[in-house]
Tab-separated table of C-alpha atoms in Angstrom:
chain	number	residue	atom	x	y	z
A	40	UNK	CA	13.402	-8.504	29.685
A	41	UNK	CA	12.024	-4.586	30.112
A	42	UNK	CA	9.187	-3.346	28.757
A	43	UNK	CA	11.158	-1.476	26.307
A	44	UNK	CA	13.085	-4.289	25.030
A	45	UNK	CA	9.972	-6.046	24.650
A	46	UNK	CA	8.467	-3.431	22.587
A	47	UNK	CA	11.240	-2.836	20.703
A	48	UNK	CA	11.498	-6.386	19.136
A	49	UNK	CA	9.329	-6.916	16.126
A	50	UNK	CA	5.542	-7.092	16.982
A	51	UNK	CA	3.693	-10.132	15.353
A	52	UNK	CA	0.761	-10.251	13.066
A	53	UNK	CA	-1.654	-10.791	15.818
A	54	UNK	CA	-0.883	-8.235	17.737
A	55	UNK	CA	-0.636	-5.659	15.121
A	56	UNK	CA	-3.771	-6.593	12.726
A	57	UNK	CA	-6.143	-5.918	15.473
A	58	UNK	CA	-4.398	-2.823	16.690
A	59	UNK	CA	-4.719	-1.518	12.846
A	60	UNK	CA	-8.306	-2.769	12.611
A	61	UNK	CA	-9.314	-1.143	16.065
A	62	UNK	CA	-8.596	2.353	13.826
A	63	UNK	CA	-11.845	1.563	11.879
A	64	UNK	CA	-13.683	2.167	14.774
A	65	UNK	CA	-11.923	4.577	16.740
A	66	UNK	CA	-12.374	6.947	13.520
A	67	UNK	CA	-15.606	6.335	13.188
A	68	UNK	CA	-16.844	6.839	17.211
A	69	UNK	CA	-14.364	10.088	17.868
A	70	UNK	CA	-15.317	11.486	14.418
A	71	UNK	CA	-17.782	9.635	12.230
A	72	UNK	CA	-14.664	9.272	9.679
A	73	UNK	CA	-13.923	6.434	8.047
A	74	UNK	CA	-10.864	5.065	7.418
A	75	UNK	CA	-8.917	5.669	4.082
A	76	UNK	CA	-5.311	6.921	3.202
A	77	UNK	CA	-5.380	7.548	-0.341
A	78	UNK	CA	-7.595	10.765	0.099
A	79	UNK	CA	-5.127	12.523	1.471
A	80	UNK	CA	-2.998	11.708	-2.163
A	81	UNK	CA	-6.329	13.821	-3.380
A	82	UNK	CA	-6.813	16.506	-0.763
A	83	UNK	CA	-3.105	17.806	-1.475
A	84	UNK	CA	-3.652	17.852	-5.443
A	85	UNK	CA	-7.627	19.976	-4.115
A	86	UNK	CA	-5.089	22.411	-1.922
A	87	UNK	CA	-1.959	22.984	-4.226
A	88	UNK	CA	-2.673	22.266	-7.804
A	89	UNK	CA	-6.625	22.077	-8.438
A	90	UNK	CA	-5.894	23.629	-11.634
A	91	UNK	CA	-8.952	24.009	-12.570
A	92	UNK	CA	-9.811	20.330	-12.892
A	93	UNK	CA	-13.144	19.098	-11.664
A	94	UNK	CA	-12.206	16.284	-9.352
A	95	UNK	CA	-9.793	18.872	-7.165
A	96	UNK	CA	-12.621	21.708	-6.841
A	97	UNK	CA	-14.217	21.185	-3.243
A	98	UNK	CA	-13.715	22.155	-0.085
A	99	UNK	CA	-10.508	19.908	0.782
A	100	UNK	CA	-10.121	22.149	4.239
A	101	UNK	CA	-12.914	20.037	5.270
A	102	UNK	CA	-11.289	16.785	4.834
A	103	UNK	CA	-8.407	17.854	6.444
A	104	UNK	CA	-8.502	15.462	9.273
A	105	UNK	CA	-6.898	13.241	6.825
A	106	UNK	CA	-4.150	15.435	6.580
A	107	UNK	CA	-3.748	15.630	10.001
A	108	UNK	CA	-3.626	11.289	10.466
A	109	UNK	CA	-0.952	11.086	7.297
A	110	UNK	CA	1.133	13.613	9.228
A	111	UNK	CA	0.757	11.809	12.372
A	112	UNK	CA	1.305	8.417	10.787
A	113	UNK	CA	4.711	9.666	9.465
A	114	UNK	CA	5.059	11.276	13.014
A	115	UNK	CA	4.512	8.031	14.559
A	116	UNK	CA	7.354	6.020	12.384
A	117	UNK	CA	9.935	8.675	13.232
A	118	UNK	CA	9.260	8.068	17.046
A	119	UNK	CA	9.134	4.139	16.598
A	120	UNK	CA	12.395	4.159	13.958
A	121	UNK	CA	14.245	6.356	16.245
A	122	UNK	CA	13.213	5.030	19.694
A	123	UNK	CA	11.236	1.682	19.865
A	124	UNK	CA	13.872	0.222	16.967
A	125	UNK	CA	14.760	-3.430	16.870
A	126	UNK	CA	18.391	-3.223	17.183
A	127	UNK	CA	18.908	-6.445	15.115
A	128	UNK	CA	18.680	-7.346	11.582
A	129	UNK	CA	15.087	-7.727	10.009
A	130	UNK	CA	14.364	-11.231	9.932
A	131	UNK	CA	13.177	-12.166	6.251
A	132	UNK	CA	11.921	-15.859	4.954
A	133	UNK	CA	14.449	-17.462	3.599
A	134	UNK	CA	13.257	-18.432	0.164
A	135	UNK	CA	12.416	-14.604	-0.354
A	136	UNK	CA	16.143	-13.820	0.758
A	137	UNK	CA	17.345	-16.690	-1.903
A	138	UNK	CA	15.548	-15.091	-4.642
A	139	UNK	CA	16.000	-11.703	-4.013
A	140	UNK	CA	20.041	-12.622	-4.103
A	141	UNK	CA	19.408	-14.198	-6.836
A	142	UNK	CA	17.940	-10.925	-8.722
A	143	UNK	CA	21.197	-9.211	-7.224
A	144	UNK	CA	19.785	-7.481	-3.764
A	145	UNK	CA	22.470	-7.677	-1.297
A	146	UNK	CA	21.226	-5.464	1.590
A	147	UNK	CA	19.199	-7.423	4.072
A	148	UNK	CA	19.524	-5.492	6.921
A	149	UNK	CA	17.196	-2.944	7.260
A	150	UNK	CA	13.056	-2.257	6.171
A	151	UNK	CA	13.793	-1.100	2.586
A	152	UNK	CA	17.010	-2.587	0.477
A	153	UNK	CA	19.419	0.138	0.159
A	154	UNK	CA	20.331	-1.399	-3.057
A	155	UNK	CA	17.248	-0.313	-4.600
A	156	UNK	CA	15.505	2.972	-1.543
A	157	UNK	CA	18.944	4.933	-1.369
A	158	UNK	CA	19.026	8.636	-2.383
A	159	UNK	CA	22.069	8.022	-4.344
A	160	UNK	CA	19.680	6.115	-6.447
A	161	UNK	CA	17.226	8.722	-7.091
A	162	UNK	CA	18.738	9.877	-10.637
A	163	UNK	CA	19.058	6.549	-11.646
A	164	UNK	CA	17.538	3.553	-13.932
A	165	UNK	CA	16.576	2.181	-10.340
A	166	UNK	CA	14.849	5.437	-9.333
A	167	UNK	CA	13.054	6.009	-12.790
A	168	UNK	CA	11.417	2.411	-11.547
A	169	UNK	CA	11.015	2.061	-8.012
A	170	UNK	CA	10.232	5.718	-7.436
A	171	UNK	CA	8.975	7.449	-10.195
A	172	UNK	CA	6.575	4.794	-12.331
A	173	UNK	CA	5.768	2.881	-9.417
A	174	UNK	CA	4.588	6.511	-7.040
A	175	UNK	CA	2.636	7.010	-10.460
A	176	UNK	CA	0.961	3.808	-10.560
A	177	UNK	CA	0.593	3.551	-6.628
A	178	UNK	CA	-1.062	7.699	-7.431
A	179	UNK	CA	-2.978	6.713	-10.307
A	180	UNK	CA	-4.395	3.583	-9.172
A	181	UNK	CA	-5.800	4.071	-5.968
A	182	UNK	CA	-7.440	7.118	-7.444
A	183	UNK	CA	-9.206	5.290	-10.294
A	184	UNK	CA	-9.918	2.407	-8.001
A	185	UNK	CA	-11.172	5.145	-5.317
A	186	UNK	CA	-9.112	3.923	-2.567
A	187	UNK	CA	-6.321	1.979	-1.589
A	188	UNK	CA	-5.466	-0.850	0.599
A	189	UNK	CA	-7.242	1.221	3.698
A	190	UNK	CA	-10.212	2.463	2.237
A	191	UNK	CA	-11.239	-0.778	0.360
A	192	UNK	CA	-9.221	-3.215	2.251
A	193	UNK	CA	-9.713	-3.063	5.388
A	194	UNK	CA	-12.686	0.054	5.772
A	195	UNK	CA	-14.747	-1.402	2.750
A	196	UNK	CA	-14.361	-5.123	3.589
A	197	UNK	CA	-15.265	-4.106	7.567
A	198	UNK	CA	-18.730	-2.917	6.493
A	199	UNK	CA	-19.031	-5.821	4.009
A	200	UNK	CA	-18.730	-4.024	0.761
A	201	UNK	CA	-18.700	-5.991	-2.630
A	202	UNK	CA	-16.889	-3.429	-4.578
A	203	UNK	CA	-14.245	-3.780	-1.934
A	204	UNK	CA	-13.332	-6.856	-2.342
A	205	UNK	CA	-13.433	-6.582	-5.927
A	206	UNK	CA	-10.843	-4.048	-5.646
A	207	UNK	CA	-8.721	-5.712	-2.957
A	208	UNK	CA	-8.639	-9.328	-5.284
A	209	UNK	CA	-7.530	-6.692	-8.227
A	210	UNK	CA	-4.843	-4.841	-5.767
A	211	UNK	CA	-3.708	-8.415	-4.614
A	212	UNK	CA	-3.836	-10.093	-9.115
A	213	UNK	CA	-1.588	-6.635	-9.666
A	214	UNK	CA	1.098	-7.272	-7.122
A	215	UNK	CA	1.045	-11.180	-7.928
A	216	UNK	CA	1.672	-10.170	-11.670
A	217	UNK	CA	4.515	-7.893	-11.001
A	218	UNK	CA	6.147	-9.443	-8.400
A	219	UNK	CA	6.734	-13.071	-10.377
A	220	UNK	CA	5.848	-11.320	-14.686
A	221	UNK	CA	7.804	-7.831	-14.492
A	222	UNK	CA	9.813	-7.202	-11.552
A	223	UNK	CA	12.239	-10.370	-12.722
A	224	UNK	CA	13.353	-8.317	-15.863
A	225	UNK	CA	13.010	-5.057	-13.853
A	226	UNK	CA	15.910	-6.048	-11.807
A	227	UNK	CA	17.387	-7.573	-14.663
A	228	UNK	CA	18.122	-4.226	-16.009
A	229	UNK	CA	18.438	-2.164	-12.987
A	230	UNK	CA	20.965	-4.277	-10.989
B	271	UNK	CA	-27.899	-6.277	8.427
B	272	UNK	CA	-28.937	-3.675	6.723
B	273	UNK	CA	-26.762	-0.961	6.525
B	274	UNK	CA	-27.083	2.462	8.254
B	275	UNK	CA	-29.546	4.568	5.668
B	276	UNK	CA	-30.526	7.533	7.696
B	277	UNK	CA	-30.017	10.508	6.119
B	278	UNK	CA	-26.269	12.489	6.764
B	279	UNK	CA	-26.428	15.878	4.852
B	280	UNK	CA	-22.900	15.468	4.922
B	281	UNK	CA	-23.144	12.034	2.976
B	282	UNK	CA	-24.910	13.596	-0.033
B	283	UNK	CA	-22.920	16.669	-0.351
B	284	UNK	CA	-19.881	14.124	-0.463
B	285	UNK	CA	-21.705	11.241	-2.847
B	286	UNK	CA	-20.715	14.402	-5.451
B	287	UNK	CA	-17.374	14.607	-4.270
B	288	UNK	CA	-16.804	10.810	-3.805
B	289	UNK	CA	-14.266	11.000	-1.188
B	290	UNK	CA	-13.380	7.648	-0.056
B	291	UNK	CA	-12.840	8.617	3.078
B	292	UNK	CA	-15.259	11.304	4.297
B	293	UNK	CA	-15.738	13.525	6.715
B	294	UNK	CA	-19.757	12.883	7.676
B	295	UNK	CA	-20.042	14.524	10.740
B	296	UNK	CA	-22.790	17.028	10.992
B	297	UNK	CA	-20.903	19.297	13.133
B	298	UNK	CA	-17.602	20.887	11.934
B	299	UNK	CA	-14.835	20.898	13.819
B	300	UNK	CA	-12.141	23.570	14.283
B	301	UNK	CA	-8.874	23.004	13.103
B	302	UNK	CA	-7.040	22.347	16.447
B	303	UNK	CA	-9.764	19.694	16.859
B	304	UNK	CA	-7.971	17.231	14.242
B	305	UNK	CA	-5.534	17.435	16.256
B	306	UNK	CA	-6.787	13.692	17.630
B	307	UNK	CA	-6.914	12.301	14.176
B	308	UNK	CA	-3.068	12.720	14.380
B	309	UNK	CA	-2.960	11.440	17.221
B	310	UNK	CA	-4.565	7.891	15.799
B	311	UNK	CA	-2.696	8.214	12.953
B	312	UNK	CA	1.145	8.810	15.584
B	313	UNK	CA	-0.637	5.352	16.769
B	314	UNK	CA	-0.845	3.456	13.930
B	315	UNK	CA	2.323	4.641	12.763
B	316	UNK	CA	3.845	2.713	15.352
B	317	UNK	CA	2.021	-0.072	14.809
B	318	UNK	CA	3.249	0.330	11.076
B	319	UNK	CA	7.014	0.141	11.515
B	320	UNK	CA	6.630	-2.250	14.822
B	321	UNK	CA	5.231	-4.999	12.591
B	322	UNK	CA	7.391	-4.243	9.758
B	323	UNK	CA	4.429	-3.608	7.348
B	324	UNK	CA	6.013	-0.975	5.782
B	325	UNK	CA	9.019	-2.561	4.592
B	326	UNK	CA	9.526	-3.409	1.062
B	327	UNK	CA	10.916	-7.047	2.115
B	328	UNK	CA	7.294	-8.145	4.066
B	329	UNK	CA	5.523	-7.048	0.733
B	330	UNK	CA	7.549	-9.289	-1.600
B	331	UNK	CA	7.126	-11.868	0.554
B	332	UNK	CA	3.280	-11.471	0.852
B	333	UNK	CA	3.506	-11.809	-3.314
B	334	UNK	CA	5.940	-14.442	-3.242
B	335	UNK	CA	3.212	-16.450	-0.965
B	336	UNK	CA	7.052	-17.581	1.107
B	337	UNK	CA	4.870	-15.782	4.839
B	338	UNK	CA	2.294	-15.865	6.496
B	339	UNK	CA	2.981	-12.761	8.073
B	340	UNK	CA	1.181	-9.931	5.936
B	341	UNK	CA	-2.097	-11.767	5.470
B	342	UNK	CA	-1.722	-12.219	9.334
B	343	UNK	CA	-2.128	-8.783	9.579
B	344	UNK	CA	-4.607	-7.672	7.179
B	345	UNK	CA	-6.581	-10.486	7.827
B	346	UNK	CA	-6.550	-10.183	11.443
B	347	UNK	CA	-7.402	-6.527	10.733
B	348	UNK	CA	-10.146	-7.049	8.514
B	349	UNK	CA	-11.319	-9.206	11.236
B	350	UNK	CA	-11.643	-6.755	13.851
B	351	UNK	CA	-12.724	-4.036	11.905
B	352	UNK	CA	-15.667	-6.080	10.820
B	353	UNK	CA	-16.600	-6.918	14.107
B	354	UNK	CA	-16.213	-3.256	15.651
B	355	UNK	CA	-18.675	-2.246	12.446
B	356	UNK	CA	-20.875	-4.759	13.124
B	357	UNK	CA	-21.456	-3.824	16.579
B	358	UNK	CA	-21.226	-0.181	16.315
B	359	UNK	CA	-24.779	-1.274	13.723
B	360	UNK	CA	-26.113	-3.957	16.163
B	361	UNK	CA	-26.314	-1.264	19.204
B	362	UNK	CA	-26.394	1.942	17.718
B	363	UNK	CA	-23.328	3.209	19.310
B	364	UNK	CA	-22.781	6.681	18.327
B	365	UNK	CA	-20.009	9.090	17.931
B	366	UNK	CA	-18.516	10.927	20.783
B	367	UNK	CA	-20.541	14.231	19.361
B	368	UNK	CA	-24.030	11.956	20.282
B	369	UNK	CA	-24.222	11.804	15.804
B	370	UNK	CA	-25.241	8.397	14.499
B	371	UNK	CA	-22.409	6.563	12.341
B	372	UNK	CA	-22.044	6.924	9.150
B	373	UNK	CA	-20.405	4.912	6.604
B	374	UNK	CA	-20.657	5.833	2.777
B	375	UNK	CA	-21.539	2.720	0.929
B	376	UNK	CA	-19.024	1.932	-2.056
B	377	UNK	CA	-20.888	1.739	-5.511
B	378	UNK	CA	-19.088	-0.544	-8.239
B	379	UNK	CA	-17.740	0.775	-10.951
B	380	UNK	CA	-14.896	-0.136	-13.495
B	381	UNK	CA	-12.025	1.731	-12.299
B	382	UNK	CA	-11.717	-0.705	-8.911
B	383	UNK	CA	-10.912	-3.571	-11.338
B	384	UNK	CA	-8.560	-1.552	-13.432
B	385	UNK	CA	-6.973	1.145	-11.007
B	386	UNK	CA	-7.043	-1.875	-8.880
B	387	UNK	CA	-4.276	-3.661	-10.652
B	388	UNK	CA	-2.556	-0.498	-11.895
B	389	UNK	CA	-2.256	-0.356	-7.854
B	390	UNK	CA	-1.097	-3.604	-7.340
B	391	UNK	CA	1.422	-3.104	-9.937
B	392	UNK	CA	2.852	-0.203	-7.968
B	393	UNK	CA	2.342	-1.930	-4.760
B	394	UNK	CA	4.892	-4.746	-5.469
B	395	UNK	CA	7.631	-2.678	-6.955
B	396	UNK	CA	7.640	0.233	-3.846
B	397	UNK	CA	6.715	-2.069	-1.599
B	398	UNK	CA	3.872	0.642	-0.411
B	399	UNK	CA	0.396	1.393	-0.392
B	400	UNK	CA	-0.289	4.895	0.587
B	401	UNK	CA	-0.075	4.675	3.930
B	402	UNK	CA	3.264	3.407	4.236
B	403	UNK	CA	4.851	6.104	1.613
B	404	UNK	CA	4.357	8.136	4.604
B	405	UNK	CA	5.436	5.753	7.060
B	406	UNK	CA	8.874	4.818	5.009
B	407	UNK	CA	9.206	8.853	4.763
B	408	UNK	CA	8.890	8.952	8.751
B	409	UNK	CA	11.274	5.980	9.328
B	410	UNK	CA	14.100	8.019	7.665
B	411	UNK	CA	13.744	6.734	4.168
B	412	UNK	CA	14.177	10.423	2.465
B	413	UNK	CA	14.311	8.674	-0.762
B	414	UNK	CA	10.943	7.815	-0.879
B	415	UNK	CA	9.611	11.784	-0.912
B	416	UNK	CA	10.399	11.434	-4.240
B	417	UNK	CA	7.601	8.093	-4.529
B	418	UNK	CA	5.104	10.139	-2.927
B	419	UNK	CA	5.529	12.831	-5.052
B	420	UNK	CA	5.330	10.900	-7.830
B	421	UNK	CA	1.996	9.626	-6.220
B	422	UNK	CA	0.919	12.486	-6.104
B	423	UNK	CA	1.262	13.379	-9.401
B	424	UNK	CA	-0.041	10.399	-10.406
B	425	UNK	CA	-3.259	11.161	-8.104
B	426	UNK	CA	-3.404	14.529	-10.549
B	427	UNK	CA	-3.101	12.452	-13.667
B	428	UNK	CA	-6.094	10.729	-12.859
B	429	UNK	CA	-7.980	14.174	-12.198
B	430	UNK	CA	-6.912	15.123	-15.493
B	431	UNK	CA	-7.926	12.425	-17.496
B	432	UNK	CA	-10.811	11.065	-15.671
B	433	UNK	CA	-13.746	11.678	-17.915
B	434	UNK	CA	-12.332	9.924	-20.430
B	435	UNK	CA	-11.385	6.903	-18.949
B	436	UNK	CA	-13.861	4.020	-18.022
B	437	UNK	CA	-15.280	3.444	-14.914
């Protein structure tokens, strides 16, 4: 097997959790910045629509190293998506698979379901959901939590913050509760 | 361990902004210098699509408890991160610039119990935190601008509103 063949196949948990933790630091010794996503959610809100608002008036052209990693992160997926792909199907546990059929998802081949992540459904019941009120919560909530699964996760657990993990059991109770209360009658009416 | 208390001019100026993740280096840095933060971030990107973390599929089956695979990763990352922290304390290692590191401690307040599970709620049905809105954009999922957005938006709602909601 190359080297690019073995890169290209899916990377497992082991090798990819440290690699993502190993950012904590390397932010933190080439920059003294810690780690955290969300911000950026904040910083473009401080650049193009302050409006006056309180929480968007400071200087977000400071922070704009976080700018610069979201770009590169989305930089980064184009050159892996386009050139270290897997060429075969993702490989998803079968009792997720069942249910998912069950709810009416047929695509299994790719990272997102095209049944749901198309742009055809954009301007649909299916968008209002899985685009619209869900960006708003993902927007809302990281905000009022003050950071996401980055910033508390994995920054604010790293340097053994309590708050962190009060906010990372709360991210975790959320997605429990809408993956097995909601989402069931959510595809119910969407699919 | 105690945690790192010197003072960072930077740090107070931002305990008023409450960034969550801050810029505390003493020296500023021209704009061609972040540069290398996109760099990290082209890096973890990578990582991000490599171990399938941003697909909507790995998230539902993190919530459906049916793989081990996303705790894997966070845990493993959590792990790692921890340790790196720990010893960047233990010996004082400091920042390419020579500054001491700085980490903003988190205070508690209300909003990480309640944005928290507005999050989660939004977590589950994109199949995204943040990070990965970018990372799905980046992979060719166009659709998904329209998430962020949205995200976005929702980021200003929370401006709006915030003095009057708890925290």
């Amino acid at each position: 097997m190359s080297f690019l063949e073995f890169i290209r196949q899916p990377w497992p948990w082991y090798v990819a959790g440290p690699l993502i933790g190993l950012t904590v630091p390397t932010l933190l010794l080439i920059g003294n910045r810690s780690f955290g996503i969300s911000s950026s959610l904040r910083h473009i809100c401080a650049a193009c629509l302050p409006a006056n608002i309180s929480f968007f008036k400071y200087d977000w052209k400071r922070e704009a190293w976080n700018l610069f990693f979201v770009v590169g992160i989305l930089l980064g997926c184009f050159v892996a998506t386009y050139f270290l792909s897997n060429p075969n199907d993702i490989v998803i546990a079968p009792a997720t698979e069942t249910a998912l059929r069950a709810f009416g998802i047929q695509d299994f081949k790719g990272l997102m379901p095209a049944d749901l992540f198309a742009t055809a459904t954009i301007f649909t019941l299916k968008g209002l959901f899985f685009f619209v009120i869900g960006g708003l919560l993902v927007g809302f909530g990281t905000r009022w939590a003050g950071g996401c699964t980055s910033g508390h996760a994995i920054m604010g657990l790293s340097n053994l913050q309590w708050p962190s993990l009060v906010a990372t059991c709360c991210f975790m109770i959320g997605g429990f509760a809408m993956t097995h209360l909601l989402l069931p009658f959510i595809f119910k009416l969407v699919l | 361990m105690q945690p790192i208390t010197t003072t960072n001019p930077r740090a107070t100026e931002n305990r008023e902004i409450g960034c969550d993740a801050p810029n505390v280096s003493k020296k500023s840095e021209s704009g061609l210098a972040n540069l290398k933060y996109m760099l990290v971030g082209l890096a973890f990107g990578i990582v991000f699509v490599k171990a399938e973390i941003i697909s909507w599929f790995r998230i539902q089956e993190m919530f459906r408890f049916d793989s081990f695979h996303m705790y894997g990763v966070i845990g493993s990352a959590v792990m790692v991160g921890m340790l790196s922290v720990f010893l960047i304390k233990r010996f004082n290692i400091r920042t390419l610039n020579g500054e001491q590191v700085y980490i903003m401690p988190k205070t508690f307040n209300k909003g990480q119990i309640y944005g928290g599970l507005l999050f989660g709620f939004g977590w589950a049905i994109t199949g995204a935190c943040p990070g990965p809105l970018f990372a799905q954009i980046g992979s060719g999922f166009w659709a998904v601008l329209v998430t962020l957005l949205s995200a976005i938006a929702g980021t200003w709602l929370y401006g709006y509103f915030r003095e009057r909601l708890p925290h």
